[in-house]
XYZ file of C-alpha atoms in Angstrom:
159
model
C 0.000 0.000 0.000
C 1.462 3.412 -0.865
C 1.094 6.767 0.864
C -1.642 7.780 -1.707
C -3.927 4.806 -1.268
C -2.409 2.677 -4.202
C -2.250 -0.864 -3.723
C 0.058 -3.419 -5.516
C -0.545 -6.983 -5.079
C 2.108 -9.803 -5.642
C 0.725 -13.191 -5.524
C 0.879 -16.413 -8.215
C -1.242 -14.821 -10.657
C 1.489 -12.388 -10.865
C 1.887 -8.143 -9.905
C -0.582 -5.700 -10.236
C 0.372 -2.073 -11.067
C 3.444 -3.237 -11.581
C 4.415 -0.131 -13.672
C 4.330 1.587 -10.383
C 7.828 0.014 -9.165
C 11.105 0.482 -11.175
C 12.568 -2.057 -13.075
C 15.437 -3.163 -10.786
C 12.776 -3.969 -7.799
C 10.408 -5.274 -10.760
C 13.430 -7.780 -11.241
C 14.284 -8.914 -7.410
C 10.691 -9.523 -7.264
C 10.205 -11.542 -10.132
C 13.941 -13.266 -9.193
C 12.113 -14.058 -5.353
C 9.377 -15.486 -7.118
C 11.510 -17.610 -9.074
C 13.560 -18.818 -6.071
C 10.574 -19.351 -4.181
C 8.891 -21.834 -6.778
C 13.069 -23.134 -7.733
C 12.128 -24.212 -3.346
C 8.548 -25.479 -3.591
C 9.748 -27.575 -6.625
C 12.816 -29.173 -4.787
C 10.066 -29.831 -1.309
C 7.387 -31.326 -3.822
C 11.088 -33.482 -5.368
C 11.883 -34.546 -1.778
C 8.035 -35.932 -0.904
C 7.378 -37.657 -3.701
C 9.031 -41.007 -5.799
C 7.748 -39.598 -8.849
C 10.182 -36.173 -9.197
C 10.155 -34.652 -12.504
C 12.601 -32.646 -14.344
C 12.691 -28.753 -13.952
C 14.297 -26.258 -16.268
C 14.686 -22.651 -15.104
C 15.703 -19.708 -17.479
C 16.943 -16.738 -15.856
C 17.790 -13.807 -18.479
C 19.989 -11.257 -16.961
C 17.318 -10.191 -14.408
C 19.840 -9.394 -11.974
C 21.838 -6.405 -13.987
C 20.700 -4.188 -11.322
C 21.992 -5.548 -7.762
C 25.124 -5.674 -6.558
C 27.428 -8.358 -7.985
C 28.232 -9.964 -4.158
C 24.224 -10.088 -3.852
C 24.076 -11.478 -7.445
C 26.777 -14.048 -6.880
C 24.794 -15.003 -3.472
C 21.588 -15.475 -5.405
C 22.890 -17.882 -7.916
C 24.703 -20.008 -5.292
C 21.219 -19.983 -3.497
C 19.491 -20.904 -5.968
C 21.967 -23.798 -7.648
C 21.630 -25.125 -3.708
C 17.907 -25.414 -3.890
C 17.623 -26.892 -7.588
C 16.084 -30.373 -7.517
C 16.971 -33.231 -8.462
C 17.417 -33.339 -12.103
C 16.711 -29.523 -12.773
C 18.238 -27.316 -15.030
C 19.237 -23.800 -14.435
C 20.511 -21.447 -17.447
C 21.352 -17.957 -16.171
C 22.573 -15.092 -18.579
C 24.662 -12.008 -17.222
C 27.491 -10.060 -18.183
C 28.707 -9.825 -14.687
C 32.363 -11.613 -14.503
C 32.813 -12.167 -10.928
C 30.233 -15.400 -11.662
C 33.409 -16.663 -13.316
C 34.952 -16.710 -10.305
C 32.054 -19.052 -8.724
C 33.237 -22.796 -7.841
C 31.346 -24.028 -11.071
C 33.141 -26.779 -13.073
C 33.914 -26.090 -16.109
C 31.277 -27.041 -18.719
C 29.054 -24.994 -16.695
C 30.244 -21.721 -18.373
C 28.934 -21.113 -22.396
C 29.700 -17.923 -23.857
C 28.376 -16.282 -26.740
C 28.929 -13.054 -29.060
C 27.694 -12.306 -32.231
C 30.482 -12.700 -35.852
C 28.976 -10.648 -38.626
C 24.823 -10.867 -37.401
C 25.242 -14.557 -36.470
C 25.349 -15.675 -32.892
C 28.888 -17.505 -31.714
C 28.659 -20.074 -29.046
C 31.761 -21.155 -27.213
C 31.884 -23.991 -24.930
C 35.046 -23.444 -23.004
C 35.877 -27.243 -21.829
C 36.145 -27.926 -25.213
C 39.638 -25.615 -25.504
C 42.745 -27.911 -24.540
C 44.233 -24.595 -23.502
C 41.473 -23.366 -21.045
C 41.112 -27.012 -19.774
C 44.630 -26.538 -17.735
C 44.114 -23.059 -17.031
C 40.836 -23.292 -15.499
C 41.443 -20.500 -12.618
C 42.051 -17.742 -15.755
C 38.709 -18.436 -17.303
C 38.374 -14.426 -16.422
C 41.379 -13.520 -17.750
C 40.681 -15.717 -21.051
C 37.453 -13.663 -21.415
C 38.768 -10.240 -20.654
C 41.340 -10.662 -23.233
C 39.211 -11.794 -26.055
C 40.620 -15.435 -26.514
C 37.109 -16.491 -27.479
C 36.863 -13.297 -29.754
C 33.273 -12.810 -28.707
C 33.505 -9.465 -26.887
C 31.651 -6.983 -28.825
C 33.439 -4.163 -31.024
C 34.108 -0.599 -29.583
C 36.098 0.442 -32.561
C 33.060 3.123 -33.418
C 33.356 4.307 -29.790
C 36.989 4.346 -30.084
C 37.021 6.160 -33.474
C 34.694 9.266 -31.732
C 36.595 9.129 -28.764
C 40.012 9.358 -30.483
C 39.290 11.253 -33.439
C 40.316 8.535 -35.776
């Protein structure tokens, strides 16, 4: 309830008025719903023989927190997948590099004249030793899948 009588409800239909909160607390809500069914799912898992197989998709709804809280989230919310589920999460943030994921739990992707790249890092003999400087791979361009600034660095230079 707001100071001028609004009212905004959030329940599993969804959120009414929702163009009365900004977009980053639009996310976190829509993120705390997601977590909360991600725990319902794994309960209804844990009580019954017949568990079936959840996928999650989770596209770069957390651009707007803090990395540390984004970091937290996605360790939460890996720790309360079932059994068998599925979580893909999108972001540009790099300290989720720095998670304790294995490997093949990392795919990049860019874009190489209008066509979408994918790179699957455990399949580079090279990042396969080097596992720790996944970051630094990626920060260098060893993938070549970081988008061009040369336009940006043209105005800003005068070139």
């Amino acid at each position: 309830i707001f100071n001028n009588g609004d009212k905004l409800l959030i329940d599993s239909n969804g959120i009414t008025h929702k163009d009365r909160l900004s977009s980053g607390t639009f996310d976190s809500i829509k993120i705390a719903l997601l977590l909360s069914k991600i725990i319902s799912d794994k309960k209804d898992c844990i009580n019954s023989d017949n568990c079936i197989t959840h996928t999650y998709f989770i596209d770069e709804r957390m651009s707007k927190v803090h990395s540390e809280l984004e970091v937290s989230i996605v360790n939460l919310m890996i720790d309360k997948l079932p059994h068998n589920a599925q979580l893909f999460y999108t972001t540009h943030n790099y300290d989720v590099l720095e998670m304790n994921l294995p490997l093949h739990s990392f795919v990049f992707m860019g874009k190489e004249k209008g066509k979408t790249v994918i790179v699957q890092p455990e399949k580079n003999e090279i990042i396969r030793k080097n596992k720790k400087d996944l970051l630094y791979f990626l920060k260098n361009d060893f993938f070549s899948i970081l988008p061009s600034t040369q336009g940006i660095d043209e105005l800003l230079f005068g070139e």
